[in-house]
Amino acid sequence: MKTKIGNDVWIAKTFLEQGELVSIPTETVYGLAGNALNENAIAKIYEVKNRPRFNPLILHVGSISELRKYVLALPSPLEHIMDKFMPGPLTILLPKSSLVSDIVTAGSSKVAIRIPNHPLTLELLRNIDFPLVAPSANISGTVSPTSAKHVYLGLNSKIPYILDGGDCNIGLESTIIGWDEIVQKPILHRLGGLSIEEIEDYMGEKLIQNIQHTHPETPGQLKSHYATKTPLYLGNIIDLMPEFLNKKIVVINMQEEKPTSVLKQFILSKTNNQNEIAHNLFSIMRQADELNADVILCEYTENKGLGLAINDRLRRAQHILK
Ligand code: TXA
Ligand code: MG
């Protein structure tokens, strides 16, 4: 199959109506989309991504009124948060309505749903009469794509069309929150492109946290994820260097190059701006990987704001956790 790249929403719509898969741009990462009401299309997504069947898919819709059809009920504090942050890098996890197939949720009674904030994809969603399921458009376990080119490198010849909406603004997958029935409060399931501080400032209280690694409620929280082929080690670069004498080293710095000679050094943000770090992270991880070095050394960013999600993704990419 030949994979075309273009920005024609009508072509994307036609393929999706035929049950084919299309990669779609979002503000977080590119998605691999299929008709969420077509079980063959959903099955193709698992196949193309080589995704374990136990890992459920996020439903993408164009509006909150559409979203309502696919959940049993919307607790009003969650609705309040959704009104503020949707469309945007926020996914909600709630008990599903009968319209959502068990293949979408991998058998779970809850469904994850979001409204992506990208003009092309919103236009697409508002012109089709079904929701889309869309995991990140990468082969399972590899770094998520933040440009049409990244998608092409991984999925060339496996899908007919990539809707090119430019580089993803945010660059980290959406933040997932659900509803804790017992305490009747919102609960965090995955760190992501919307910082918890922003949600908490708006709520006026702390979010309950539910980030587990062994038996996660969101299987994408499994430790080994988003990995480069070149082993990546995290920590203080200068302290890590002696461990890799005579090795070809690539360094990913947050703000400044280190006084050391290595194959190449990257900088994620010269002004140490976390939005910029997030925006560049996956792209620079890929560029570092392409240099065929022996190791990639990378440092942590400050553990606050988007930094929590940035450090989370780096930890999952880390070699020693595999
Ligand atoms: O920003 C995003 O969320 C991107 C763009 C394309 O929208 N999508 C994305 O999808 O990151 P994916 O499949 O790569 O990650 C989805 C995460 C996984 O960790 C999955 O386990 C979790 O959401 N998830 C989806 N449905 C779920 C459900 N019903 N119950 C628990 N976790 C769920
Ligand atoms: Mg993913």
mmCIF file of C-alpha atoms and ligand atoms in Angstrom:
data_model
loop_
_atom_site.group_PDB
_atom_site.id
_atom_site.type_symbol
_atom_site.label_atom_id
_atom_site.label_comp_id
_atom_site.label_asym_id
_atom_site.label_seq_id
_atom_site.Cartn_x
_atom_site.Cartn_y
_atom_site.Cartn_z
ATOM 1 C CA MET A 1 0.000 0.000 0.000
ATOM 2 C CA LYS A 2 1.312 3.450 -0.901
ATOM 3 C CA THR A 3 1.174 6.003 1.913
ATOM 4 C CA LYS A 4 0.293 9.525 0.810
ATOM 5 C CA ILE A 5 0.875 12.662 2.873
ATOM 6 C CA GLY A 6 -1.375 15.692 2.417
ATOM 7 C CA ASN A 7 -3.616 18.181 4.164
ATOM 8 C CA ASP A 8 -6.914 17.272 2.528
ATOM 9 C CA VAL A 9 -9.598 16.633 5.167
ATOM 10 C CA TRP A 10 -11.953 15.286 2.514
ATOM 11 C CA ILE A 11 -9.482 12.527 1.487
ATOM 12 C CA ALA A 12 -9.000 11.612 5.166
ATOM 13 C CA LYS A 13 -12.780 11.463 5.646
ATOM 14 C CA THR A 14 -13.227 9.228 2.585
ATOM 15 C CA PHE A 15 -10.620 6.691 3.729
ATOM 16 C CA LEU A 16 -12.077 6.618 7.255
ATOM 17 C CA GLU A 17 -15.584 6.047 5.884
ATOM 18 C CA GLN A 18 -14.208 3.089 3.948
ATOM 19 C CA GLY A 19 -12.877 1.547 7.161
ATOM 20 C CA GLU A 20 -9.249 2.456 6.380
ATOM 21 C CA LEU A 21 -6.803 4.003 8.854
ATOM 22 C CA VAL A 22 -5.551 7.588 8.602
ATOM 23 C CA SER A 23 -2.922 9.299 10.720
ATOM 24 C CA ILE A 24 -4.275 12.547 12.138
ATOM 25 C CA PRO A 25 -2.505 15.572 13.632
ATOM 26 C CA THR A 26 -3.330 16.640 17.161
ATOM 27 C CA GLU A 27 -1.768 19.219 19.471
ATOM 28 C CA THR A 28 -0.211 16.413 21.568
ATOM 29 C CA VAL A 29 1.142 13.742 19.180
ATOM 30 C CA TYR A 30 -0.033 12.291 15.850
ATOM 31 C CA GLY A 31 -2.782 9.687 16.149
ATOM 32 C CA LEU A 32 -3.469 6.539 14.129
ATOM 33 C CA ALA A 33 -7.209 6.920 13.570
ATOM 34 C CA GLY A 34 -9.976 4.553 12.576
ATOM 35 C CA ASN A 35 -13.782 4.524 12.754
ATOM 36 C CA ALA A 36 -14.553 3.695 16.397
ATOM 37 C CA LEU A 37 -17.851 2.064 15.399
ATOM 38 C CA ASN A 38 -16.213 -0.304 12.887
ATOM 39 C CA GLU A 39 -14.667 -3.375 14.544
ATOM 40 C CA ASN A 40 -12.533 -4.219 11.490
ATOM 41 C CA ALA A 41 -10.980 -0.762 11.541
ATOM 42 C CA ILE A 42 -10.281 -1.097 15.271
ATOM 43 C CA ALA A 43 -8.680 -4.506 14.747
ATOM 44 C CA LYS A 44 -6.431 -2.994 12.045
ATOM 45 C CA ILE A 45 -5.144 -0.404 14.521
ATOM 46 C CA TYR A 46 -3.934 -3.103 16.938
ATOM 47 C CA GLU A 47 -2.359 -4.963 14.023
ATOM 48 C CA VAL A 48 -0.606 -1.994 12.359
ATOM 49 C CA LYS A 49 0.805 -0.742 15.677
ATOM 50 C CA ASN A 50 1.616 -4.229 16.917
ATOM 51 C CA ARG A 51 -0.206 -3.140 20.046
ATOM 52 C CA PRO A 52 -1.015 -5.628 22.810
ATOM 53 C CA ARG A 53 -4.748 -6.353 22.810
ATOM 54 C CA PHE A 54 -5.030 -5.535 26.502
ATOM 55 C CA ASN A 55 -4.131 -1.871 25.902
ATOM 56 C CA PRO A 56 -7.350 0.114 25.239
ATOM 57 C CA LEU A 57 -7.767 3.005 22.802
ATOM 58 C CA ILE A 58 -8.789 6.643 23.308
ATOM 59 C CA LEU A 59 -11.984 7.793 21.597
ATOM 60 C CA HIS A 60 -11.712 11.159 19.790
ATOM 61 C CA VAL A 61 -14.781 13.351 19.273
ATOM 62 C CA GLY A 62 -15.437 16.902 18.050
ATOM 63 C CA SER A 63 -17.506 18.336 20.908
ATOM 64 C CA ILE A 64 -18.656 17.797 24.479
ATOM 65 C CA SER A 65 -22.192 17.058 23.278
ATOM 66 C CA GLU A 66 -20.772 14.210 21.118
ATOM 67 C CA LEU A 67 -18.704 13.009 24.066
ATOM 68 C CA ARG A 68 -21.821 12.635 26.240
ATOM 69 C CA LYS A 69 -23.154 9.870 23.979
ATOM 70 C CA TYR A 70 -20.289 7.577 24.870
ATOM 71 C CA VAL A 71 -20.284 7.820 28.674
ATOM 72 C CA LEU A 72 -22.936 6.711 31.146
ATOM 73 C CA ALA A 73 -22.855 9.948 33.118
ATOM 74 C CA LEU A 74 -20.725 13.067 33.524
ATOM 75 C CA PRO A 75 -20.054 14.060 37.148
ATOM 76 C CA SER A 76 -20.456 17.845 37.261
ATOM 77 C CA PRO A 77 -16.988 18.668 38.730
ATOM 78 C CA LEU A 78 -15.471 16.796 35.764
ATOM 79 C CA GLU A 79 -17.764 18.613 33.377
ATOM 80 C CA HIS A 80 -16.527 21.880 34.835
ATOM 81 C CA ILE A 81 -12.902 20.871 34.095
ATOM 82 C CA MET A 82 -13.858 19.684 30.603
ATOM 83 C CA ASP A 83 -15.567 22.984 29.790
ATOM 84 C CA LYS A 84 -12.322 24.739 30.586
ATOM 85 C CA PHE A 85 -9.754 22.417 28.976
ATOM 86 C CA MET A 86 -11.531 20.790 26.015
ATOM 87 C CA PRO A 87 -10.618 20.888 23.165
ATOM 88 C CA GLY A 88 -7.121 20.360 24.542
ATOM 89 C CA PRO A 89 -4.533 17.925 25.900
ATOM 90 C CA LEU A 90 -6.945 16.332 28.376
ATOM 91 C CA THR A 91 -8.549 12.858 28.248
ATOM 92 C CA ILE A 92 -11.294 11.755 30.613
ATOM 93 C CA LEU A 93 -11.842 8.154 31.716
ATOM 94 C CA LEU A 94 -15.447 7.265 32.663
ATOM 95 C CA PRO A 95 -17.897 4.324 32.561
ATOM 96 C CA LYS A 96 -18.776 3.740 28.901
ATOM 97 C CA SER A 97 -22.191 3.732 27.269
ATOM 98 C CA SER A 98 -23.327 0.733 25.227
ATOM 99 C CA LEU A 99 -22.321 2.533 22.000
ATOM 100 C CA VAL A 100 -18.665 1.857 22.786
ATOM 101 C CA SER A 101 -17.382 -1.549 21.717
ATOM 102 C CA ASP A 102 -15.450 -3.743 24.158
ATOM 103 C CA ILE A 103 -12.591 -3.874 21.620
ATOM 104 C CA VAL A 104 -12.067 -0.130 22.072
ATOM 105 C CA THR A 105 -11.753 -0.469 25.848
ATOM 106 C CA ALA A 106 -10.015 -3.873 25.793
ATOM 107 C CA GLY A 107 -12.857 -5.272 27.855
ATOM 108 C CA SER A 108 -12.928 -2.509 30.465
ATOM 109 C CA SER A 109 -16.217 -0.935 31.496
ATOM 110 C CA LYS A 110 -14.578 2.504 31.240
ATOM 111 C CA VAL A 111 -13.765 4.500 28.121
ATOM 112 C CA ALA A 112 -11.129 7.206 27.618
ATOM 113 C CA ILE A 113 -12.274 10.173 25.485
ATOM 114 C CA ARG A 114 -10.784 13.444 24.316
ATOM 115 C CA ILE A 115 -11.370 16.379 21.978
ATOM 116 C CA PRO A 116 -8.078 17.109 20.203
ATOM 117 C CA ASN A 117 -7.290 20.770 19.654
ATOM 118 C CA HIS A 118 -6.083 20.858 16.071
ATOM 119 C CA PRO A 119 -7.984 22.758 13.354
ATOM 120 C CA LEU A 120 -7.686 20.046 10.662
ATOM 121 C CA THR A 121 -8.680 17.223 12.986
ATOM 122 C CA LEU A 122 -11.547 19.202 14.517
ATOM 123 C CA GLU A 123 -12.806 19.908 11.008
ATOM 124 C CA LEU A 124 -12.519 16.206 10.184
ATOM 125 C CA LEU A 125 -14.306 15.123 13.379
ATOM 126 C CA ARG A 126 -17.132 17.573 12.795
ATOM 127 C CA ASN A 127 -17.661 16.259 9.262
ATOM 128 C CA ILE A 128 -17.913 12.539 9.951
ATOM 129 C CA ASP A 129 -20.801 10.841 11.687
ATOM 130 C CA PHE A 130 -18.758 8.500 13.869
ATOM 131 C CA PRO A 131 -16.097 8.993 16.574
ATOM 132 C CA LEU A 132 -12.467 8.028 15.926
ATOM 133 C CA VAL A 133 -10.240 5.788 17.977
ATOM 134 C CA ALA A 134 -6.656 6.998 17.856
ATOM 135 C CA PRO A 135 -3.634 5.749 19.741
ATOM 136 C CA SER A 136 -0.324 7.497 19.013
ATOM 137 C CA ALA A 137 0.735 6.759 15.419
ATOM 138 C CA ASN A 138 3.896 4.803 16.233
ATOM 139 C CA ILE A 139 4.759 1.120 16.422
ATOM 140 C CA SER A 140 4.087 0.076 20.035
ATOM 141 C CA GLY A 141 6.972 0.773 22.383
ATOM 142 C CA THR A 142 8.714 3.325 20.138
ATOM 143 C CA VAL A 143 8.839 7.101 20.518
ATOM 144 C CA SER A 144 5.529 8.874 19.732
ATOM 145 C CA PRO A 145 5.433 10.890 16.480
ATOM 146 C CA THR A 146 5.168 14.689 16.590
ATOM 147 C CA SER A 147 5.327 15.312 12.824
ATOM 148 C CA ALA A 148 3.921 13.737 9.650
ATOM 149 C CA LYS A 149 7.473 12.693 8.755
ATOM 150 C CA HIS A 150 7.827 10.742 12.019
ATOM 151 C CA VAL A 151 4.578 8.916 11.222
ATOM 152 C CA TYR A 152 5.781 8.151 7.712
ATOM 153 C CA LEU A 153 9.053 6.679 9.011
ATOM 154 C CA GLY A 154 7.153 4.205 11.189
ATOM 155 C CA LEU A 155 3.998 3.437 9.209
ATOM 156 C CA ASN A 156 4.998 3.912 5.560
ATOM 157 C CA SER A 157 3.166 1.336 3.380
ATOM 158 C CA LYS A 158 0.904 0.275 6.275
ATOM 159 C CA ILE A 159 -1.743 3.052 5.975
ATOM 160 C CA PRO A 160 -3.086 4.942 2.949
ATOM 161 C CA TYR A 161 -3.015 8.533 4.229
ATOM 162 C CA ILE A 162 -1.295 10.861 6.690
ATOM 163 C CA LEU A 163 -3.157 14.108 7.281
ATOM 164 C CA ASP A 164 -0.301 16.581 7.659
ATOM 165 C CA GLY A 165 -1.083 19.318 10.161
ATOM 166 C CA GLY A 166 2.514 20.372 10.839
ATOM 167 C CA ASP A 167 4.489 19.800 14.036
ATOM 168 C CA CYS A 168 2.461 19.062 17.177
ATOM 169 C CA ASN A 169 2.366 22.172 19.371
ATOM 170 C CA ILE A 170 2.564 20.435 22.720
ATOM 171 C CA GLY A 171 4.535 17.292 21.951
ATOM 172 C CA LEU A 172 3.452 15.108 24.907
ATOM 173 C CA GLU A 173 0.412 12.805 25.017
ATOM 174 C CA SER A 174 -2.726 14.030 26.782
ATOM 175 C CA THR A 175 -3.170 14.040 30.551
ATOM 176 C CA ILE A 176 -5.727 11.402 31.585
ATOM 177 C CA ILE A 177 -8.101 12.012 34.504
ATOM 178 C CA GLY A 178 -11.021 9.944 35.743
ATOM 179 C CA TRP A 179 -13.564 10.048 38.540
ATOM 180 C CA ASP A 180 -13.049 8.360 41.882
ATOM 181 C CA GLU A 181 -16.470 6.989 42.873
ATOM 182 C CA ILE A 182 -15.532 6.483 46.501
ATOM 183 C CA VAL A 183 -14.286 9.967 47.321
ATOM 184 C CA GLN A 184 -16.288 11.603 44.511
ATOM 185 C CA LYS A 185 -13.332 13.563 43.133
ATOM 186 C CA PRO A 186 -11.275 13.720 39.900
ATOM 187 C CA ILE A 187 -8.302 11.354 39.827
ATOM 188 C CA LEU A 188 -5.122 11.477 37.734
ATOM 189 C CA HIS A 189 -4.275 8.386 35.622
ATOM 190 C CA ARG A 190 -1.542 9.642 33.265
ATOM 191 C CA LEU A 191 0.713 12.692 33.376
ATOM 192 C CA GLY A 192 0.694 14.540 30.073
ATOM 193 C CA GLY A 193 0.516 17.733 28.087
ATOM 194 C CA LEU A 194 -1.796 19.526 30.541
ATOM 195 C CA SER A 195 0.051 20.087 33.821
ATOM 196 C CA ILE A 196 -1.595 18.973 37.048
ATOM 197 C CA GLU A 197 -0.958 22.434 38.517
ATOM 198 C CA GLU A 198 -3.147 23.962 35.805
ATOM 199 C CA ILE A 199 -5.970 21.558 36.586
ATOM 200 C CA GLU A 200 -5.563 21.991 40.352
ATOM 201 C CA ASP A 201 -5.429 25.795 40.129
ATOM 202 C CA TYR A 202 -8.696 25.714 38.225
ATOM 203 C CA MET A 203 -10.324 23.170 40.585
ATOM 204 C CA GLY A 204 -9.046 24.985 43.660
ATOM 205 C CA GLU A 205 -7.952 21.672 45.199
ATOM 206 C CA LYS A 206 -5.477 18.803 44.760
ATOM 207 C CA LEU A 207 -6.031 15.991 42.284
ATOM 208 C CA ILE A 208 -6.047 12.464 43.636
ATOM 209 C CA GLN A 209 -3.182 10.552 42.039
ATOM 210 C CA ASN A 210 -3.315 7.034 40.670
ATOM 211 C CA ILE A 211 -0.101 6.423 38.777
ATOM 212 C CA GLN A 212 0.923 2.779 39.206
ATOM 213 C CA HIS A 213 3.490 0.888 37.227
ATOM 214 C CA THR A 214 2.918 -2.814 37.773
ATOM 215 C CA HIS A 215 -0.828 -3.283 37.339
ATOM 216 C CA PRO A 216 -1.733 0.072 35.882
ATOM 217 C CA GLU A 217 -5.328 1.038 35.281
ATOM 218 C CA THR A 218 -4.021 2.687 32.091
ATOM 219 C CA PRO A 219 -1.791 0.007 30.518
ATOM 220 C CA GLY A 220 0.195 2.690 28.640
ATOM 221 C CA GLN A 221 1.713 3.373 32.060
ATOM 222 C CA LEU A 222 3.804 0.222 31.738
ATOM 223 C CA LYS A 223 7.407 1.088 32.447
ATOM 224 C CA SER A 224 9.099 0.278 29.169
ATOM 225 C CA HIS A 225 7.555 2.594 26.630
ATOM 226 C CA TYR A 226 8.533 5.349 24.214
ATOM 227 C CA ALA A 227 12.027 3.855 23.920
ATOM 228 C CA THR A 228 14.885 4.731 21.559
ATOM 229 C CA LYS A 229 16.848 1.863 19.949
ATOM 230 C CA THR A 230 20.059 3.319 21.400
ATOM 231 C CA PRO A 231 20.150 2.698 25.174
ATOM 232 C CA LEU A 232 19.253 5.920 26.981
ATOM 233 C CA TYR A 233 20.552 6.686 30.483
ATOM 234 C CA LEU A 234 19.199 9.430 32.695
ATOM 235 C CA GLY A 235 20.902 11.524 35.338
ATOM 236 C CA ASN A 236 23.671 14.061 35.842
ATOM 237 C CA ILE A 237 25.606 13.968 32.547
ATOM 238 C CA ILE A 238 29.048 14.668 34.022
ATOM 239 C CA ASP A 239 28.558 11.940 36.651
ATOM 240 C CA LEU A 240 27.363 9.447 34.028
ATOM 241 C CA MET A 241 30.232 10.030 31.561
ATOM 242 C CA PRO A 242 32.946 7.894 33.287
ATOM 243 C CA GLU A 243 30.668 4.844 33.017
ATOM 244 C CA PHE A 244 30.920 5.014 29.224
ATOM 245 C CA LEU A 245 34.640 5.467 28.486
ATOM 246 C CA ASN A 246 35.534 4.757 24.836
ATOM 247 C CA LYS A 247 31.857 4.695 23.858
ATOM 248 C CA LYS A 248 30.172 6.811 21.215
ATOM 249 C CA ILE A 249 28.027 9.156 23.322
ATOM 250 C CA VAL A 250 25.207 11.501 22.380
ATOM 251 C CA VAL A 251 24.023 13.954 25.045
ATOM 252 C CA ILE A 252 20.550 15.478 25.378
ATOM 253 C CA ASN A 253 20.775 18.591 27.566
ATOM 254 C CA MET A 254 17.859 20.542 28.913
ATOM 255 C CA GLN A 255 19.438 24.013 28.556
ATOM 256 C CA GLU A 256 23.230 24.100 28.124
ATOM 257 C CA GLU A 257 25.948 22.030 26.504
ATOM 258 C CA LYS A 258 28.362 20.337 28.901
ATOM 259 C CA PRO A 259 32.109 20.960 28.802
ATOM 260 C CA THR A 260 32.933 17.556 27.369
ATOM 261 C CA SER A 261 33.664 16.143 23.941
ATOM 262 C CA VAL A 262 31.158 13.610 22.663
ATOM 263 C CA LEU A 263 29.723 12.662 19.259
ATOM 264 C CA LYS A 264 26.970 15.272 19.535
ATOM 265 C CA GLN A 265 25.112 17.380 22.090
ATOM 266 C CA PHE A 266 21.487 18.486 21.737
ATOM 267 C CA ILE A 267 19.730 21.247 23.673
ATOM 268 C CA LEU A 268 15.989 21.003 24.350
ATOM 269 C CA SER A 269 15.439 24.670 25.242
ATOM 270 C CA LYS A 270 18.054 27.433 25.450
ATOM 271 C CA THR A 271 15.752 29.386 27.779
ATOM 272 C CA ASN A 272 14.897 26.266 29.825
ATOM 273 C CA ASN A 273 11.238 26.699 28.934
ATOM 274 C CA GLN A 274 9.268 23.532 29.715
ATOM 275 C CA ASN A 275 6.760 24.067 26.895
ATOM 276 C CA GLU A 276 9.679 24.175 24.478
ATOM 277 C CA ILE A 277 11.340 21.150 26.107
ATOM 278 C CA ALA A 278 8.111 19.165 25.731
ATOM 279 C CA HIS A 279 7.652 20.344 22.144
ATOM 280 C CA ASN A 280 11.186 19.221 21.161
ATOM 281 C CA LEU A 281 11.574 16.114 23.328
ATOM 282 C CA PHE A 282 10.370 13.273 21.068
ATOM 283 C CA SER A 283 11.841 14.829 17.954
ATOM 284 C CA ILE A 284 15.277 15.190 19.559
ATOM 285 C CA MET A 285 15.106 11.672 21.026
ATOM 286 C CA ARG A 286 14.619 10.462 17.444
ATOM 287 C CA GLN A 287 17.458 12.608 16.083
ATOM 288 C CA ALA A 288 19.759 11.337 18.829
ATOM 289 C CA ASP A 289 18.754 7.764 17.993
ATOM 290 C CA GLU A 290 19.597 8.213 14.301
ATOM 291 C CA LEU A 291 23.280 8.890 15.046
ATOM 292 C CA ASN A 292 23.929 5.210 15.808
ATOM 293 C CA ALA A 293 25.809 6.022 18.976
ATOM 294 C CA ASP A 294 26.452 3.465 21.739
ATOM 295 C CA VAL A 295 24.506 5.423 24.332
ATOM 296 C CA ILE A 296 22.308 8.486 24.755
ATOM 297 C CA LEU A 297 22.790 10.379 28.031
ATOM 298 C CA CYS A 298 20.012 12.713 29.083
ATOM 299 C CA GLU A 299 19.328 14.851 32.133
ATOM 300 C CA TYR A 300 16.074 15.413 34.030
ATOM 301 C CA THR A 301 14.197 18.689 33.968
ATOM 302 C CA GLU A 302 12.822 20.311 37.101
ATOM 303 C CA ASN A 303 10.067 18.140 38.586
ATOM 304 C CA LYS A 304 7.195 20.584 38.393
ATOM 305 C CA GLY A 305 4.632 21.734 35.823
ATOM 306 C CA LEU A 306 5.073 19.959 32.494
ATOM 307 C CA GLY A 307 8.407 18.736 33.871
ATOM 308 C CA LEU A 308 6.575 15.927 35.700
ATOM 309 C CA ALA A 309 5.321 14.526 32.386
ATOM 310 C CA ILE A 310 8.648 15.165 30.622
ATOM 311 C CA ASN A 311 10.564 13.260 33.338
ATOM 312 C CA ASP A 312 7.912 10.517 33.282
ATOM 313 C CA ARG A 313 8.419 9.946 29.533
ATOM 314 C CA LEU A 314 12.218 9.989 29.957
ATOM 315 C CA ARG A 315 12.037 7.422 32.759
ATOM 316 C CA ARG A 316 9.991 5.114 30.551
ATOM 317 C CA ALA A 317 12.520 5.504 27.725
ATOM 318 C CA GLN A 318 15.352 4.662 30.109
ATOM 319 C CA HIS A 319 17.426 1.572 29.376
ATOM 320 C CA ILE A 320 17.779 0.091 32.848
ATOM 321 C CA LEU A 321 14.031 -0.222 33.365
ATOM 322 C CA LYS A 322 13.610 -2.755 30.562
HETATM 323 O O1 TXA B 1 -2.606 12.689 23.331
HETATM 324 C C1 TXA B 1 -3.060 11.550 23.252
HETATM 325 O O2 TXA B 1 -3.754 11.052 24.142
HETATM 326 C C2 TXA B 1 -2.725 10.777 21.970
HETATM 327 C C3 TXA B 1 -3.360 11.465 20.771
HETATM 328 C C4 TXA B 1 -3.170 10.695 19.488
HETATM 329 O O3 TXA B 1 -4.713 11.691 21.034
HETATM 330 N N1 TXA B 1 -3.154 9.413 22.101
HETATM 331 C C5 TXA B 1 -2.496 8.526 22.868
HETATM 332 O O4 TXA B 1 -2.990 7.256 22.758
HETATM 333 O O5 TXA B 1 -1.561 8.821 23.582
HETATM 334 P P1 TXA B 1 -2.177 5.973 23.267
HETATM 335 O O6 TXA B 1 -3.002 4.838 22.810
HETATM 336 O O7 TXA B 1 -0.790 6.038 22.781
HETATM 337 O O8 TXA B 1 -2.257 6.070 24.805
HETATM 338 C C6 TXA B 1 -3.530 5.911 25.407
HETATM 339 C C7 TXA B 1 -3.417 5.637 26.870
HETATM 340 C C8 TXA B 1 -2.814 4.304 27.143
HETATM 341 O O9 TXA B 1 -1.986 4.437 28.277
HETATM 342 C C9 TXA B 1 -4.033 3.458 27.461
HETATM 343 O O10 TXA B 1 -3.685 2.414 28.293
HETATM 344 C C10 TXA B 1 -4.927 4.470 28.134
HETATM 345 O O11 TXA B 1 -4.714 5.652 27.410
HETATM 346 N N2 TXA B 1 -6.347 4.115 27.986
HETATM 347 C C11 TXA B 1 -7.118 4.223 26.901
HETATM 348 N N3 TXA B 1 -8.363 3.745 27.139
HETATM 349 C C12 TXA B 1 -8.379 3.332 28.416
HETATM 350 C C13 TXA B 1 -9.347 2.704 29.272
HETATM 351 N N4 TXA B 1 -10.568 2.416 28.828
HETATM 352 N N5 TXA B 1 -8.996 2.408 30.524
HETATM 353 C C14 TXA B 1 -7.764 2.689 30.973
HETATM 354 N N6 TXA B 1 -6.796 3.261 30.228
HETATM 355 C C15 TXA B 1 -7.088 3.576 28.972
HETATM 356 MG MG MG B 2 1.187 5.689 22.657
#
